[in-house]
CSV table of C-alpha atoms and ligand atoms in Angstrom, one decimal:
chain,number,residue,atom,x,y,z
A,1,MET,CA,4.9,-26.4,10.7
A,2,GLY,CA,8.1,-25.7,12.6
A,3,MET,CA,7.3,-22.2,13.8
A,4,LEU,CA,3.8,-23.2,15.0
A,5,SER,CA,4.9,-26.2,16.9
A,6,SER,CA,4.8,-24.8,20.4
A,7,ARG,CA,3.0,-26.4,23.3
A,8,ASN,CA,0.1,-24.1,22.7
A,9,VAL,CA,-0.4,-24.2,19.0
A,10,GLN,CA,0.3,-27.6,17.7
A,11,ILE,CA,-1.7,-28.6,14.7
A,12,SER,CA,-3.2,-31.9,15.8
A,13,GLY,CA,-4.8,-34.7,13.8
A,14,PRO,CA,-5.6,-34.4,10.1
A,15,ARG,CA,-5.5,-31.0,8.4
A,16,PRO,CA,-8.9,-29.3,8.7
A,17,HIS,CA,-10.6,-28.6,5.5
A,18,LYS,CA,-13.4,-26.3,4.4
A,19,ASN,CA,-15.0,-26.9,1.1
A,20,GLY,CA,-12.1,-29.1,0.2
A,21,ARG,CA,-9.7,-26.2,0.8
A,22,ASP,CA,-6.9,-26.5,3.3
A,23,VAL,CA,-7.8,-24.1,6.2
A,24,LEU,CA,-4.1,-23.2,6.5
A,25,VAL,CA,-4.1,-21.6,3.0
A,26,LEU,CA,-7.2,-19.5,3.5
A,27,PRO,CA,-6.4,-15.9,2.7
A,28,VAL,CA,-5.8,-13.4,5.5
A,29,LEU,CA,-5.7,-9.6,4.9
A,30,LEU,CA,-2.7,-7.9,6.4
A,31,LEU,CA,-3.1,-4.3,7.5
A,32,ASN,CA,-0.1,-2.0,8.3
A,33,ARG,CA,0.2,0.2,11.4
A,34,PHE,CA,-2.3,2.7,9.9
A,35,PHE,CA,-4.8,0.0,9.1
A,36,ALA,CA,-4.2,0.3,5.4
A,37,PRO,CA,-4.2,-3.0,3.5
A,38,VAL,CA,-0.7,-4.3,2.7
A,39,SER,CA,-1.3,-7.7,1.2
A,40,VAL,CA,-3.0,-11.0,1.5
A,41,THR,CA,-1.2,-13.9,3.2
A,42,THR,CA,-2.1,-17.4,4.1
A,43,ALA,CA,-3.7,-18.5,7.4
A,44,ARG,CA,-0.6,-20.5,8.1
A,45,ARG,CA,1.7,-17.4,8.0
A,46,ALA,CA,-0.9,-15.3,9.8
A,47,MET,CA,-0.9,-17.7,12.7
A,48,VAL,CA,2.9,-17.5,12.9
A,49,LEU,CA,2.7,-13.6,12.9
A,50,LEU,CA,0.0,-13.7,15.5
A,51,PHE,CA,1.7,-16.3,17.7
A,52,GLY,CA,5.0,-14.5,17.5
A,53,GLY,CA,3.5,-11.2,18.5
A,54,ALA,CA,4.3,-9.4,15.2
A,55,ALA,CA,0.6,-8.9,14.6
A,56,LEU,CA,-2.8,-8.7,16.3
A,57,ALA,CA,-5.9,-10.4,15.1
A,58,VAL,CA,-8.8,-8.1,14.1
A,59,ASP,CA,-12.3,-9.2,14.5
A,60,GLU,CA,-15.3,-8.1,12.4
A,61,ASP,CA,-15.9,-5.1,14.8
A,62,GLY,CA,-12.4,-3.9,14.4
A,63,SER,CA,-11.3,-5.0,17.9
A,64,THR,CA,-7.7,-6.3,18.1
A,65,TYR,CA,-6.5,-9.3,20.0
A,66,ASP,CA,-3.1,-10.7,20.8
A,67,PHE,CA,-2.6,-14.4,20.5
A,68,GLY,CA,-3.5,-15.1,24.2
A,69,ARG,CA,-6.8,-13.3,24.0
A,70,TRP,CA,-7.6,-14.5,20.5
A,71,ARG,CA,-7.4,-18.1,21.4
A,72,GLU,CA,-10.0,-17.6,24.2
A,73,LEU,CA,-12.6,-16.6,21.6
A,74,PRO,CA,-15.2,-19.3,21.0
A,75,MET,CA,-15.7,-20.8,17.6
A,76,ARG,CA,-18.8,-19.8,15.8
A,77,SER,CA,-20.4,-21.5,12.9
A,78,ARG,CA,-19.1,-19.0,10.4
A,79,ASP,CA,-15.5,-19.4,11.6
A,80,ASP,CA,-12.8,-21.6,10.2
A,81,GLY,CA,-10.9,-23.3,12.9
A,82,ILE,CA,-7.5,-24.9,13.4
A,83,SER,CA,-7.5,-27.7,15.9
A,84,THR,CA,-5.0,-27.3,18.7
A,85,ILE,CA,-4.3,-29.3,21.8
A,86,THR,CA,-6.3,-26.8,23.9
A,87,GLY,CA,-9.3,-26.7,21.4
A,88,SER,CA,-10.2,-25.0,18.2
A,89,LEU,CA,-8.6,-21.7,17.2
A,90,ARG,CA,-10.3,-19.3,15.0
A,91,VAL,CA,-8.6,-18.5,11.8
A,92,PRO,CA,-8.4,-14.7,11.7
A,93,ARG,CA,-9.6,-12.9,8.5
A,94,VAL,CA,-7.6,-9.7,9.2
A,95,LEU,CA,-4.3,-9.1,10.9
A,96,HIS,CA,-2.9,-5.8,12.1
A,97,LEU,CA,0.9,-5.4,11.8
A,98,GLN,CA,1.5,-2.9,14.6
A,99,ARG,CA,5.1,-2.1,13.7
A,100,TYR,CA,4.8,-2.1,9.9
A,101,ASP,CA,4.3,1.3,8.4
A,102,ARG,CA,5.3,0.8,4.8
A,103,ALA,CA,2.8,1.4,2.0
A,104,PRO,CA,0.8,-1.3,0.4
A,105,HIS,CA,2.7,-3.8,-1.7
A,106,VAL,CA,0.8,-6.1,-3.9
A,107,VAL,CA,2.3,-9.2,-5.3
A,108,VAL,CA,0.3,-9.9,-8.4
A,109,ARG,CA,0.5,-13.5,-9.4
A,110,LEU,CA,0.9,-14.5,-13.0
A,111,THR,CA,-2.4,-16.3,-13.5
A,112,ARG,CA,-4.9,-16.6,-16.3
A,113,ARG,CA,-7.3,-14.7,-14.2
A,114,ASN,CA,-4.9,-11.8,-13.6
A,115,LEU,CA,-3.9,-11.7,-17.3
A,116,MET,CA,-7.6,-11.4,-18.1
A,117,LEU,CA,-8.0,-8.6,-15.7
A,118,ARG,CA,-4.9,-6.8,-16.9
A,119,ASP,CA,-6.0,-7.1,-20.5
A,120,GLU,CA,-9.6,-6.4,-19.6
A,121,HIS,CA,-10.8,-9.5,-21.3
A,122,GLN,CA,-9.9,-8.0,-24.6
A,123,CYS,CA,-8.0,-9.6,-27.5
A,124,GLN,CA,-4.7,-7.7,-27.6
A,125,TYR,CA,-4.5,-8.0,-31.4
A,126,CYS,CA,-8.0,-7.2,-32.8
A,127,ALA,CA,-9.4,-5.4,-29.7
A,128,LYS,CA,-12.5,-7.6,-29.7
A,129,LYS,CA,-14.1,-8.7,-26.4
A,130,PRO,CA,-15.6,-12.1,-27.2
A,131,SER,CA,-17.0,-14.4,-24.5
A,132,LEU,CA,-14.5,-15.8,-22.0
A,133,ARG,CA,-14.3,-19.2,-23.7
A,134,ASP,CA,-13.2,-17.7,-26.9
A,135,LEU,CA,-10.3,-16.0,-25.3
A,136,ASN,CA,-6.9,-17.7,-25.1
A,137,ILE,CA,-3.5,-16.8,-23.6
A,138,ASP,CA,-1.1,-16.1,-26.4
A,139,HIS,CA,2.7,-16.2,-26.2
A,140,VAL,CA,3.9,-13.1,-28.0
A,141,VAL,CA,7.2,-14.8,-28.8
A,142,PRO,CA,6.0,-18.4,-29.2
A,143,ARG,CA,7.2,-21.0,-26.7
A,144,SER,CA,8.7,-23.0,-29.6
A,145,ARG,CA,10.9,-20.0,-30.3
A,146,GLY,CA,12.1,-19.6,-26.7
A,147,GLY,CA,9.3,-17.3,-25.5
A,148,LEU,CA,8.8,-17.4,-21.8
A,149,ASP,CA,5.7,-17.6,-19.5
A,150,SER,CA,6.1,-14.0,-18.3
A,151,TRP,CA,4.0,-10.9,-17.9
A,152,ASP,CA,5.8,-9.3,-20.9
A,153,ASN,CA,5.3,-12.3,-23.1
A,154,LEU,CA,1.8,-13.3,-22.4
A,155,VAL,CA,-1.3,-11.5,-23.7
A,156,ILE,CA,-5.0,-12.3,-24.0
A,157,SER,CA,-6.1,-13.1,-27.6
A,158,CYS,CA,-9.2,-14.3,-29.3
A,159,ARG,CA,-9.2,-17.7,-30.9
A,160,THR,CA,-9.2,-16.3,-34.4
A,161,CYS,CA,-6.1,-14.1,-33.8
A,162,ASN,CA,-4.5,-17.0,-32.0
A,163,LEU,CA,-4.9,-19.3,-35.0
A,164,LYS,CA,-4.0,-16.6,-37.5
A,165,LYS,CA,-0.8,-15.9,-35.6
A,166,GLY,CA,0.2,-19.5,-35.2
A,167,ARG,CA,3.9,-20.0,-34.3
A,168,ARG,CA,5.0,-16.7,-35.5
A,169,THR,CA,5.9,-13.4,-33.8
A,170,PRO,CA,3.5,-10.5,-34.3
A,171,ASP,CA,5.9,-9.0,-36.8
A,172,GLU,CA,6.1,-12.1,-38.8
A,173,ALA,CA,2.3,-12.4,-38.8
A,174,GLY,CA,1.8,-8.8,-39.6
A,175,MET,CA,-0.1,-8.3,-36.4
A,176,ARG,CA,0.2,-5.5,-33.9
A,177,LEU,CA,-0.3,-5.5,-30.2
A,178,LEU,CA,-2.7,-3.0,-28.7
A,179,ARG,CA,-0.1,-2.3,-26.0
A,180,MET,CA,3.1,-3.7,-24.8
A,181,PRO,CA,2.4,-6.3,-22.1
A,182,GLN,CA,3.9,-5.7,-18.7
A,183,LYS,CA,3.5,-6.7,-15.1
A,184,PRO,CA,0.5,-4.8,-13.8
A,185,ARG,CA,1.2,-2.2,-11.2
A,186,TRP,CA,-1.7,-2.9,-9.0
A,187,THR,CA,-1.4,-1.2,-5.6
A,188,THR,CA,-4.7,-0.1,-4.4
A,189,PRO,CA,-7.0,-1.9,-2.0
A,190,ALA,CA,-9.5,-2.4,-4.7
A,191,GLN,CA,-7.0,-4.3,-6.7
A,192,ILE,CA,-6.1,-6.6,-3.8
A,193,LEU,CA,-9.8,-7.3,-3.7
A,194,MET,CA,-9.9,-7.9,-7.4
A,195,ALA,CA,-6.9,-10.3,-7.4
A,196,GLU,CA,-8.4,-12.5,-4.6
A,197,ARG,CA,-11.0,-14.9,-5.7
A,198,GLU,CA,-13.0,-15.0,-2.5
A,199,PRO,CA,-12.6,-11.9,-0.4
A,200,PHE,CA,-14.1,-12.1,3.1
A,201,SER,CA,-16.8,-9.7,4.2
A,202,GLU,CA,-14.5,-8.8,7.2
A,203,TRP,CA,-12.1,-7.2,4.6
A,204,GLN,CA,-14.6,-4.7,3.3
A,205,PRO,CA,-14.0,-1.9,5.8
A,206,TYR,CA,-10.3,-1.8,4.9
A,207,LEU,CA,-10.7,-2.1,1.1
A,208,LYS,CA,-13.3,0.6,0.6
A,209,ALA,CA,-10.8,3.5,0.5
A,210,GLY,CA,-8.5,4.0,-2.4
B,1,ZN,ZN1,-8.4,-11.1,-31.8
């Protein structure tokens, strides 16, 4: 916590948790200068940005606060808090990066969930859309043959196709991919929303457009 260890914002005592989740990794929506969503970061990084003056905290009414004013706000039951020497500090849900004017940039993590979203829960070999539990992640070039865990080597496939293909490449198995897998180019606010498991209601006003 080097950057947060000032006199004013020292994380004291055990890490606060909410529903078993470390409060410092809660997602915080970052807005650029024009209030367009840029990305989602962690509460930990958000506090660093807020404390350092690179960003203002935005409340649910759209009002902005610098660190000094933000820490004066009382904790409400709905808030997540970080314990500091001077009391509890609200974890902001939204931050405004006043000097950042670049366009949204979304880092899409390589996860099962995002692969499912990219491939639209559809087997990339037979085009069927069975129930979730009948869908697997398939290595196009099998791992045993040097295939990597990468966006362009992983596809969603149904159990049947997965078994049929076995440890072969699609060519060897006489199977054809619906489309060449690649990293999704998700850039719109809606996709930020989609990629995040539990978006906060405070994000809604900024994610509507686009
Ligand atoms: Zn299939």
